[in-house]
CSV table of C-alpha atoms and ligand atoms in Angstrom, one decimal:
chain,number,residue,atom,x,y,z
A,16,UNK,CA,-12.2,-24.1,12.8
A,17,UNK,CA,-12.4,-20.9,14.5
A,18,UNK,CA,-11.6,-17.4,12.8
A,19,UNK,CA,-10.6,-14.5,15.1
A,20,UNK,CA,-10.6,-11.1,13.8
A,21,UNK,CA,-8.0,-9.2,16.0
A,22,UNK,CA,-7.6,-6.2,14.4
A,23,UNK,CA,-8.9,-4.2,11.0
A,24,UNK,CA,-12.4,-5.3,12.1
A,25,UNK,CA,-14.7,-2.7,11.2
A,26,UNK,CA,-11.5,-0.4,10.9
A,27,UNK,CA,-8.3,0.1,8.7
A,28,UNK,CA,-5.0,-0.5,10.5
A,29,UNK,CA,-3.5,-3.6,13.0
A,30,UNK,CA,-4.7,-6.5,10.4
A,31,UNK,CA,-4.4,-9.8,12.2
A,32,UNK,CA,-6.8,-12.8,11.6
A,33,UNK,CA,-6.4,-15.7,14.0
A,34,UNK,CA,-7.1,-19.3,12.2
A,35,UNK,CA,-7.2,-22.0,14.4
A,36,UNK,CA,-7.9,-25.7,13.0
A,37,UNK,CA,-5.5,-28.4,13.4
A,38,UNK,CA,-3.0,-25.4,13.0
A,39,UNK,CA,-2.8,-22.3,14.4
A,40,UNK,CA,-2.2,-19.5,11.7
A,41,UNK,CA,-1.9,-15.9,12.0
A,42,UNK,CA,-2.4,-13.8,8.9
A,43,UNK,CA,-1.1,-10.7,9.2
A,44,UNK,CA,0.6,-8.2,12.3
A,45,UNK,CA,-0.1,-4.8,11.4
A,46,UNK,CA,-0.1,-2.0,13.4
A,47,UNK,CA,-2.8,1.3,13.6
A,48,UNK,CA,-1.6,4.4,13.8
A,49,UNK,CA,-3.7,7.0,15.7
A,50,UNK,CA,-2.9,10.7,15.9
A,51,UNK,CA,0.6,10.3,17.9
A,52,UNK,CA,0.0,7.0,19.3
A,53,UNK,CA,-0.5,3.1,18.2
A,54,UNK,CA,-2.8,0.3,18.4
A,55,UNK,CA,-1.7,-3.1,18.1
A,56,UNK,CA,-3.6,-6.5,17.3
A,57,UNK,CA,-5.8,-7.7,20.5
A,58,UNK,CA,-3.2,-10.9,20.6
A,59,UNK,CA,-2.7,-12.7,24.2
A,60,UNK,CA,0.6,-14.2,24.8
A,61,UNK,CA,-0.5,-17.4,25.2
A,62,UNK,CA,-1.9,-17.3,21.5
A,63,UNK,CA,1.6,-15.9,20.3
A,64,UNK,CA,3.4,-18.7,22.0
A,65,UNK,CA,0.9,-21.3,20.8
A,66,UNK,CA,1.0,-20.1,17.0
A,67,UNK,CA,2.5,-22.5,14.1
A,68,UNK,CA,2.8,-20.0,11.7
A,69,UNK,CA,2.9,-16.1,10.9
A,70,UNK,CA,1.9,-15.3,7.1
A,71,UNK,CA,2.3,-11.6,6.2
A,72,UNK,CA,0.4,-10.4,2.9
A,73,UNK,CA,2.7,-7.4,2.0
A,74,UNK,CA,5.2,-4.6,3.4
A,75,UNK,CA,2.5,-1.8,4.5
A,76,UNK,CA,2.9,-1.0,7.8
A,77,UNK,CA,-0.9,-2.0,8.7
A,78,UNK,CA,-0.1,-5.6,7.9
A,79,UNK,CA,3.4,-5.9,8.7
A,80,UNK,CA,4.8,-3.8,11.2
A,81,UNK,CA,3.9,-5.9,14.8
A,82,UNK,CA,5.3,-8.9,13.5
A,83,UNK,CA,8.6,-8.6,15.0
A,84,UNK,CA,6.7,-8.0,18.4
A,85,UNK,CA,5.5,-11.4,18.0
A,86,UNK,CA,9.2,-12.6,18.4
A,87,UNK,CA,9.9,-10.2,21.4
A,88,UNK,CA,6.7,-12.3,23.0
A,89,UNK,CA,7.7,-15.7,22.6
A,90,UNK,CA,6.6,-16.8,19.3
A,91,UNK,CA,9.0,-19.7,18.0
A,92,UNK,CA,7.9,-20.3,14.2
A,93,UNK,CA,8.8,-18.2,11.0
A,94,UNK,CA,7.4,-15.2,9.2
A,95,UNK,CA,6.1,-16.3,5.8
A,96,UNK,CA,6.0,-13.8,3.0
A,97,UNK,CA,7.0,-13.5,-0.7
A,98,UNK,CA,10.7,-12.2,-1.4
A,99,UNK,CA,9.8,-8.4,-2.1
A,100,UNK,CA,7.7,-8.4,0.7
A,101,UNK,CA,10.9,-9.1,2.8
A,102,UNK,CA,12.8,-6.8,1.2
A,103,UNK,CA,10.7,-3.8,1.5
A,104,UNK,CA,9.4,-4.8,5.0
A,105,UNK,CA,13.3,-4.4,6.2
A,106,UNK,CA,13.3,-0.9,4.5
A,107,UNK,CA,9.8,-0.1,6.0
A,108,UNK,CA,10.4,-1.4,9.7
A,109,UNK,CA,14.2,0.1,10.0
A,110,UNK,CA,12.6,3.4,9.0
A,111,UNK,CA,9.7,2.9,11.3
A,112,UNK,CA,12.3,2.3,14.4
A,113,UNK,CA,13.9,5.2,13.3
A,114,UNK,CA,11.1,7.8,13.8
A,115,UNK,CA,11.8,9.6,17.2
A,116,UNK,CA,9.0,8.4,19.4
A,117,UNK,CA,8.4,7.9,23.6
A,118,UNK,CA,7.8,4.0,22.5
A,119,UNK,CA,8.1,1.4,19.8
A,120,UNK,CA,6.3,-2.1,19.5
A,121,UNK,CA,10.0,-3.3,20.2
A,122,UNK,CA,13.5,-3.0,19.3
A,123,UNK,CA,16.2,-3.7,16.3
A,124,UNK,CA,17.1,-6.6,17.7
A,125,UNK,CA,13.8,-8.0,17.4
A,126,UNK,CA,13.2,-6.9,14.0
A,127,UNK,CA,16.4,-8.3,13.5
A,128,UNK,CA,15.1,-11.7,15.0
A,129,UNK,CA,12.6,-11.5,12.6
A,130,UNK,CA,14.8,-10.9,9.5
A,131,UNK,CA,16.5,-14.1,10.3
A,132,UNK,CA,13.4,-16.1,10.4
A,133,UNK,CA,11.9,-15.0,7.6
A,134,UNK,CA,10.6,-18.1,5.4
A,135,UNK,CA,10.3,-17.0,1.4
A,136,UNK,CA,7.1,-18.3,-0.5
A,137,UNK,CA,6.8,-18.0,-4.4
A,138,UNK,CA,3.2,-17.6,-5.3
A,139,UNK,CA,1.6,-20.7,-6.2
A,140,UNK,CA,3.8,-22.6,-4.5
A,141,UNK,CA,2.0,-24.4,-1.8
A,142,UNK,CA,3.9,-24.9,1.6
A,143,UNK,CA,2.5,-26.4,4.4
A,144,UNK,CA,-1.1,-26.0,3.8
A,145,UNK,CA,-0.7,-22.4,2.6
A,146,UNK,CA,-0.7,-20.9,-1.1
A,147,UNK,CA,-0.1,-17.4,-1.8
A,148,UNK,CA,-1.7,-15.8,-4.8
A,149,UNK,CA,-0.8,-12.3,-6.2
A,150,UNK,CA,-3.3,-9.6,-5.0
A,151,UNK,CA,-2.3,-7.2,-7.2
A,152,UNK,CA,-2.1,-4.1,-4.4
A,153,UNK,CA,1.8,-3.7,-4.1
A,154,UNK,CA,5.2,-5.3,-5.1
A,155,UNK,CA,5.1,-8.7,-3.6
A,156,UNK,CA,1.5,-8.4,-2.1
A,157,UNK,CA,0.0,-11.7,-1.5
A,158,UNK,CA,-3.9,-13.3,-1.1
A,159,UNK,CA,-3.3,-16.3,1.7
A,160,UNK,CA,-5.4,-19.4,0.9
A,161,UNK,CA,-5.4,-21.8,3.9
A,162,UNK,CA,-6.5,-25.4,3.6
A,163,UNK,CA,-7.5,-27.0,7.0
A,164,UNK,CA,-10.1,-28.8,8.7
A,165,UNK,CA,-12.2,-29.3,5.7
A,166,UNK,CA,-12.0,-25.6,4.7
A,167,UNK,CA,-10.7,-23.5,2.1
A,168,UNK,CA,-10.2,-20.2,3.5
A,169,UNK,CA,-9.0,-17.3,1.2
A,170,UNK,CA,-7.6,-14.1,2.8
A,171,UNK,CA,-7.6,-11.2,0.1
A,172,UNK,CA,-5.6,-8.6,2.2
A,173,UNK,CA,-5.6,-5.5,0.6
A,174,UNK,CA,-6.5,-6.0,-3.0
A,175,UNK,CA,-6.2,-4.5,-6.4
A,176,UNK,CA,-7.6,-6.6,-9.4
A,177,UNK,CA,-7.0,-3.5,-11.9
A,178,UNK,CA,-3.6,-3.8,-13.9
A,179,UNK,CA,-1.7,-1.2,-13.0
A,180,UNK,CA,1.7,0.4,-14.8
A,181,UNK,CA,3.7,-1.9,-13.3
A,182,UNK,CA,1.6,-5.0,-12.2
A,183,UNK,CA,-0.6,-7.5,-12.9
A,184,UNK,CA,-4.2,-7.3,-11.2
A,185,UNK,CA,-5.0,-9.6,-8.7
A,186,UNK,CA,-6.0,-13.4,-9.7
A,187,UNK,CA,-9.5,-14.3,-9.9
A,188,UNK,CA,-11.9,-16.9,-10.2
A,189,UNK,CA,-10.1,-19.2,-6.8
A,190,UNK,CA,-11.8,-21.7,-5.3
A,191,UNK,CA,-12.6,-21.1,-1.7
A,192,UNK,CA,-15.6,-21.8,0.7
A,193,UNK,CA,-14.7,-19.0,3.1
A,194,UNK,CA,-13.6,-15.3,1.8
A,195,UNK,CA,-12.2,-12.4,4.4
A,196,UNK,CA,-12.1,-9.6,1.9
A,197,UNK,CA,-11.2,-5.9,2.5
A,198,UNK,CA,-13.6,-3.1,2.2
A,199,UNK,CA,-11.6,0.2,2.0
A,200,UNK,CA,-13.8,1.1,-0.7
A,201,UNK,CA,-16.3,-0.7,-0.3
A,202,UNK,CA,-19.2,1.9,-0.3
A,203,UNK,CA,-21.6,2.4,-3.5
A,204,UNK,CA,-20.5,5.3,-3.9
A,205,UNK,CA,-16.8,4.3,-3.9
A,206,UNK,CA,-16.3,4.6,-7.8
A,207,UNK,CA,-12.9,4.7,-9.3
A,208,UNK,CA,-12.5,6.5,-12.5
A,209,UNK,CA,-11.1,5.0,-15.3
A,210,UNK,CA,-7.0,4.3,-15.3
A,211,UNK,CA,-7.0,6.2,-18.4
A,212,UNK,CA,-8.8,8.9,-16.8
A,213,UNK,CA,-6.4,9.1,-14.0
A,214,UNK,CA,-3.1,9.2,-16.0
A,215,UNK,CA,-4.9,11.9,-18.0
A,216,UNK,CA,-6.1,14.1,-15.0
A,217,UNK,CA,-2.3,14.0,-13.7
A,218,UNK,CA,-0.7,14.6,-17.1
A,219,UNK,CA,-3.3,17.5,-17.5
A,220,UNK,CA,-2.3,19.1,-13.9
A,221,UNK,CA,1.6,18.9,-14.6
A,222,UNK,CA,1.6,20.2,-17.9
A,223,UNK,CA,-0.5,23.0,-16.7
A,224,UNK,CA,2.2,24.0,-14.5
A,225,UNK,CA,5.3,23.3,-16.7
A,226,UNK,CA,4.0,25.6,-19.6
A,227,UNK,CA,4.2,28.5,-16.8
A,228,UNK,CA,7.4,27.6,-15.6
A,229,UNK,CA,6.3,26.4,-12.0
A,230,UNK,CA,7.3,23.4,-9.9
A,231,UNK,CA,5.5,20.6,-9.4
A,232,UNK,CA,5.4,18.6,-6.1
A,233,UNK,CA,3.8,15.1,-6.1
A,234,UNK,CA,3.6,13.7,-2.2
A,235,UNK,CA,3.1,10.2,-2.3
A,236,UNK,CA,3.6,6.9,-0.4
A,237,UNK,CA,6.7,5.5,-0.6
A,238,UNK,CA,5.7,2.0,-1.7
A,239,UNK,CA,3.3,1.4,-4.7
A,240,UNK,CA,2.2,4.8,-5.6
A,241,UNK,CA,5.3,6.3,-5.6
A,242,UNK,CA,6.6,4.0,-8.0
A,243,UNK,CA,3.0,4.2,-10.4
A,244,UNK,CA,3.6,8.1,-10.0
A,245,UNK,CA,6.9,7.7,-11.3
A,246,UNK,CA,6.4,5.2,-13.8
A,247,UNK,CA,3.1,7.5,-15.8
A,248,UNK,CA,5.5,10.6,-15.7
A,249,UNK,CA,8.1,8.6,-17.3
A,250,UNK,CA,5.8,7.5,-20.0
A,251,UNK,CA,4.5,10.8,-20.8
A,252,UNK,CA,8.1,12.6,-20.9
A,253,UNK,CA,8.8,9.7,-23.3
A,254,UNK,CA,6.3,10.1,-25.8
A,255,UNK,CA,6.6,13.9,-25.5
A,256,UNK,CA,2.8,14.6,-24.2
A,257,UNK,CA,4.9,16.4,-21.3
A,258,UNK,CA,7.9,19.0,-22.4
A,259,UNK,CA,11.5,17.6,-21.4
A,260,UNK,CA,11.6,18.0,-17.6
A,261,UNK,CA,13.7,16.8,-14.7
A,262,UNK,CA,11.9,14.4,-12.4
A,263,UNK,CA,13.6,14.6,-8.9
A,264,UNK,CA,12.9,11.7,-6.7
A,265,UNK,CA,13.2,12.6,-3.0
A,266,UNK,CA,13.1,10.0,0.3
A,267,UNK,CA,12.1,6.4,0.5
A,268,UNK,CA,10.8,6.4,-3.1
A,269,UNK,CA,14.7,6.1,-4.3
A,270,UNK,CA,14.9,3.4,-1.8
A,271,UNK,CA,12.1,1.5,-2.7
A,272,UNK,CA,12.5,1.8,-6.6
A,273,UNK,CA,15.7,-0.1,-6.3
A,274,UNK,CA,13.8,-2.9,-4.4
A,275,UNK,CA,10.8,-2.8,-7.5
A,276,UNK,CA,14.2,-3.4,-10.0
A,277,UNK,CA,15.6,-6.1,-7.5
A,278,UNK,CA,12.5,-8.1,-7.9
A,279,UNK,CA,11.7,-7.3,-11.5
A,280,UNK,CA,10.6,-10.8,-11.9
A,281,UNK,CA,6.9,-10.1,-10.3
A,282,UNK,CA,6.3,-7.1,-12.3
A,283,UNK,CA,4.0,-7.3,-15.0
A,284,UNK,CA,5.4,-8.9,-18.6
A,285,UNK,CA,5.7,-5.3,-20.5
A,286,UNK,CA,8.0,-3.9,-17.9
A,287,UNK,CA,10.0,-7.2,-17.7
A,288,UNK,CA,10.5,-7.1,-21.5
A,289,UNK,CA,11.5,-3.2,-21.4
A,290,UNK,CA,14.1,-4.3,-18.8
A,291,UNK,CA,15.5,-7.1,-20.5
A,292,UNK,CA,15.2,-6.8,-24.5
A,293,UNK,CA,15.7,-2.7,-24.8
A,294,UNK,CA,17.5,-0.2,-23.9
A,295,UNK,CA,15.0,2.0,-22.1
A,296,UNK,CA,15.2,0.5,-19.3
A,297,UNK,CA,12.3,2.3,-17.0
A,298,UNK,CA,14.2,2.3,-14.0
A,299,UNK,CA,17.0,4.2,-15.5
A,300,UNK,CA,15.2,6.9,-17.1
A,301,UNK,CA,17.3,10.2,-18.1
A,302,UNK,CA,14.3,12.0,-16.7
A,303,UNK,CA,15.2,11.1,-13.2
A,304,UNK,CA,17.0,12.5,-10.5
A,305,UNK,CA,18.3,12.7,-7.5
A,306,UNK,CA,19.4,16.1,-5.7
A,307,UNK,CA,22.7,16.5,-5.4
A,308,UNK,CA,23.5,19.3,-2.9
A,309,UNK,CA,22.7,19.2,0.8
A,310,UNK,CA,20.2,22.6,0.3
A,311,UNK,CA,18.7,21.1,-2.9
A,312,UNK,CA,19.7,24.1,-4.2
A,313,UNK,CA,20.8,22.5,-7.8
A,314,UNK,CA,16.8,21.9,-8.1
A,315,UNK,CA,15.6,24.9,-8.6
A,316,UNK,CA,18.6,26.1,-11.1
A,317,UNK,CA,16.0,25.0,-13.5
A,318,UNK,CA,13.4,26.7,-15.2
A,319,UNK,CA,10.9,24.0,-13.8
A,320,UNK,CA,11.2,20.6,-12.4
A,321,UNK,CA,8.6,17.4,-11.1
A,322,UNK,CA,9.5,16.6,-7.4
A,323,UNK,CA,8.5,13.5,-6.2
A,324,UNK,CA,8.4,12.9,-2.6
A,325,UNK,CA,7.2,11.4,0.6
A,326,UNK,CA,5.3,11.9,2.7
A,327,UNK,CA,1.9,11.2,0.8
A,328,UNK,CA,0.0,13.1,3.5
A,329,UNK,CA,2.3,15.9,4.0
A,330,UNK,CA,3.1,14.6,7.7
A,331,UNK,CA,6.7,14.5,7.5
A,332,UNK,CA,9.6,14.2,4.8
A,333,UNK,CA,11.4,16.0,2.3
A,334,UNK,CA,7.8,17.4,1.2
A,335,UNK,CA,7.6,19.8,4.1
A,336,UNK,CA,11.0,21.6,2.7
A,337,UNK,CA,9.6,22.0,-0.9
A,338,UNK,CA,6.0,23.6,0.8
A,339,UNK,CA,8.3,26.0,2.6
A,340,UNK,CA,10.7,27.2,-0.6
A,341,UNK,CA,7.2,27.0,-3.2
A,342,UNK,CA,4.3,27.4,-1.1
A,343,UNK,CA,4.2,31.0,-1.8
A,344,UNK,CA,4.8,31.2,-5.5
A,345,UNK,CA,1.5,31.2,-7.4
A,346,UNK,CA,2.9,29.4,-10.3
A,347,UNK,CA,3.9,26.5,-8.7
A,348,UNK,CA,1.5,23.4,-7.6
A,349,UNK,CA,0.7,20.4,-5.6
A,350,UNK,CA,-0.8,17.5,-6.7
A,351,UNK,CA,-2.2,14.9,-4.4
A,352,UNK,CA,-2.5,11.7,-5.5
A,353,UNK,CA,-3.9,9.4,-2.6
A,354,UNK,CA,-6.6,9.6,0.2
A,355,UNK,CA,-5.8,12.5,2.5
A,356,UNK,CA,-6.8,11.5,6.3
A,357,UNK,CA,-8.8,14.0,8.5
A,358,UNK,CA,-6.1,16.5,10.6
A,359,UNK,CA,-3.5,16.3,8.1
A,360,UNK,CA,-2.1,18.9,6.1
A,361,UNK,CA,-2.7,17.1,3.0
A,362,UNK,CA,-6.6,17.4,3.9
A,363,UNK,CA,-5.8,21.1,5.0
A,364,UNK,CA,-4.9,22.1,1.5
A,365,UNK,CA,-7.7,20.2,-0.3
A,366,UNK,CA,-10.2,22.0,2.1
A,367,UNK,CA,-8.6,25.3,1.3
A,368,UNK,CA,-6.0,26.3,3.7
A,369,UNK,CA,-4.3,29.5,3.0
A,370,UNK,CA,-1.7,28.8,5.6
A,371,UNK,CA,0.1,25.4,6.4
A,372,UNK,CA,2.1,25.2,10.0
A,373,UNK,CA,5.5,23.6,9.3
A,374,UNK,CA,8.2,23.0,12.0
A,375,UNK,CA,6.2,25.7,14.1
A,376,UNK,CA,6.4,28.1,11.0
A,377,UNK,CA,3.4,29.8,9.5
A,378,UNK,CA,4.0,29.2,5.4
A,379,UNK,CA,1.5,31.1,3.2
A,380,UNK,CA,-0.1,28.9,0.5
A,381,UNK,CA,-0.3,30.8,-2.8
A,382,UNK,CA,1.0,27.8,-5.0
A,383,UNK,CA,-2.0,25.8,-6.5
A,384,UNK,CA,-3.7,22.6,-5.4
A,385,UNK,CA,-4.7,19.8,-7.6
A,386,UNK,CA,-5.9,15.8,-7.2
A,387,UNK,CA,-5.5,13.4,-9.1
A,388,UNK,CA,-7.0,10.0,-7.7
A,389,UNK,CA,-4.7,6.8,-8.0
A,390,UNK,CA,-5.6,3.9,-5.8
A,391,UNK,CA,-4.0,0.7,-5.1
A,392,UNK,CA,-7.3,-0.6,-3.5
A,393,UNK,CA,-10.2,-2.0,-5.9
A,394,UNK,CA,-13.3,0.1,-6.0
A,395,UNK,CA,-16.8,-1.4,-4.9
A,396,UNK,CA,-17.6,-2.8,-7.9
A,397,UNK,CA,-14.5,-4.2,-8.6
A,398,UNK,CA,-14.9,-5.7,-5.2
A,399,UNK,CA,-17.8,-7.5,-6.0
A,400,UNK,CA,-16.7,-8.8,-9.0
A,401,UNK,CA,-14.1,-10.2,-7.3
A,402,UNK,CA,-16.5,-12.0,-4.8
A,403,UNK,CA,-18.8,-13.4,-7.7
A,404,UNK,CA,-15.3,-14.9,-9.3
A,405,UNK,CA,-14.9,-17.1,-6.2
A,406,UNK,CA,-15.8,-20.6,-6.9
A,407,UNK,CA,-17.7,-22.8,-4.2
A,408,UNK,CA,-17.9,-19.9,-2.1
A,409,UNK,CA,-20.3,-20.3,1.1
A,410,UNK,CA,-19.4,-17.3,3.7
A,411,UNK,CA,-17.8,-13.6,3.0
A,412,UNK,CA,-16.1,-11.8,6.2
A,413,UNK,CA,-15.6,-8.3,5.2
A,414,UNK,CA,-13.0,-6.3,7.0
A,415,UNK,CA,-10.3,-3.6,6.5
A,416,UNK,CA,-12.7,-0.6,6.0
A,417,UNK,CA,-14.3,2.0,7.9
A,418,UNK,CA,-17.1,0.5,10.2
A,419,UNK,CA,-19.6,2.1,7.5
A,420,UNK,CA,-18.3,0.6,4.4
A,421,UNK,CA,-17.8,-3.1,6.1
A,422,UNK,CA,-21.6,-3.0,6.8
A,423,UNK,CA,-23.0,-1.4,3.4
A,424,UNK,CA,-20.7,-3.7,1.4
A,425,UNK,CA,-21.8,-6.5,3.8
A,426,UNK,CA,-25.6,-5.7,3.0
A,427,UNK,CA,-24.9,-5.1,-0.5
A,428,UNK,CA,-23.1,-8.3,-1.1
A,429,UNK,CA,-25.8,-10.1,1.1
A,430,UNK,CA,-28.7,-8.8,-1.3
A,431,UNK,CA,-26.6,-10.0,-4.5
A,432,UNK,CA,-25.4,-13.4,-3.2
A,433,UNK,CA,-28.5,-14.9,-1.4
A,434,UNK,CA,-27.1,-18.2,-1.3
A,435,UNK,CA,-23.9,-16.8,0.6
A,436,UNK,CA,-23.7,-16.1,4.2
A,437,UNK,CA,-21.9,-12.5,4.3
A,438,UNK,CA,-20.9,-11.0,7.9
A,439,UNK,CA,-18.9,-8.0,8.9
A,440,UNK,CA,-17.1,-8.9,12.3
A,441,UNK,CA,-16.5,-6.7,15.3
A,442,UNK,CA,-13.1,-6.0,16.5
A,443,UNK,CA,-12.1,-9.2,18.5
A,444,UNK,CA,-15.1,-11.3,17.5
A,445,UNK,CA,-14.0,-14.9,17.2
A,446,UNK,CA,-16.3,-17.2,14.6
A,447,UNK,CA,-17.2,-20.9,14.4
A,448,UNK,CA,-17.0,-22.0,10.9
B,517,LIG,ZN1,-1.9,-2.2,1.8
B,518,LIG,ZN1,-3.9,-2.1,4.4
């Protein structure tokens, strides 16, 4: 049996792992966005044509976005994924194709071809020799277990072992001889705050601004974190820890919220119970609003408001409109809730920029800038606990992390688990097991 790391090896982006045993199975097929350009998995046409299955862990672009290109390049099989992943992929990839770019990896027609060939899988219901398990990362996200040639290979993809507002944590204690695990926060220095502390920091920052009759902008990814933020706000508004304030939902967050609601069976029991047995469906909170006028003037008729909007790193989306409008207002605040990578406006704000360049316009920043660190990935300690929970483990491959994180996590695990072989593979490397 051979395992090839065709992407996301000592990097984050273009996840793609090829298993070649009795069957040829591709696990994930994403893209990596680099500045204005894109990088793709190192897949050759002959490999694509000989694939038996392509299994997609979840809808984020770094795991799913290149899948339609498989069909464009001669793949004749199915795209296997959970139903929520199918729904979210449809939304995200259509949006990806709408963004103006010189070239995309494929066309609308190829996306249609892929959607026609989706084979929906449920958690813990084996099909062929593949079983999916909840990975706790976003709605419908899955770990993939492949049984082939006497091996049990478990691929975590993006992993969150912690319970969140909407989702249960990842399934622990599975049986596998080979584990392929992510390491986004694999460094020992990566220690998340407790959920309680994270929620408290968000509420503190929001409340301070509302008390001063300011507007709060929360830029976030549309899928996963956007819903966590909304549910956290709703919870604190309902329990009156925050004064009654309208929450405006912008961009793709409102569309993906609908998909979350449609797939409520994938949410944790507490949320399901609220939807089914009480009158306060958290998805239909009276605090939620959609701007009703094209120029969004209705938002500013309020004394104060909270705006939850894309994009998370301020690269584009409605957040730019709000920054232009509120950037100069010292009473207002932007709260960054996710990682801000180098070269983004979000990072500039964190580094204290007093001016932002938006659509060729210099926008003065007087508004406050704060941070509340939400995460949909496990930290170092949680990743280690997950590995230790696996039964019958012989080897671990570390991927989906910056090179330094992959290497540090591999070294650390190797030290702690002497009986297990730990490797951080290089991009394009094939390893026989
Ligand atoms: Zn993800
Ligand atoms: Zn990822």
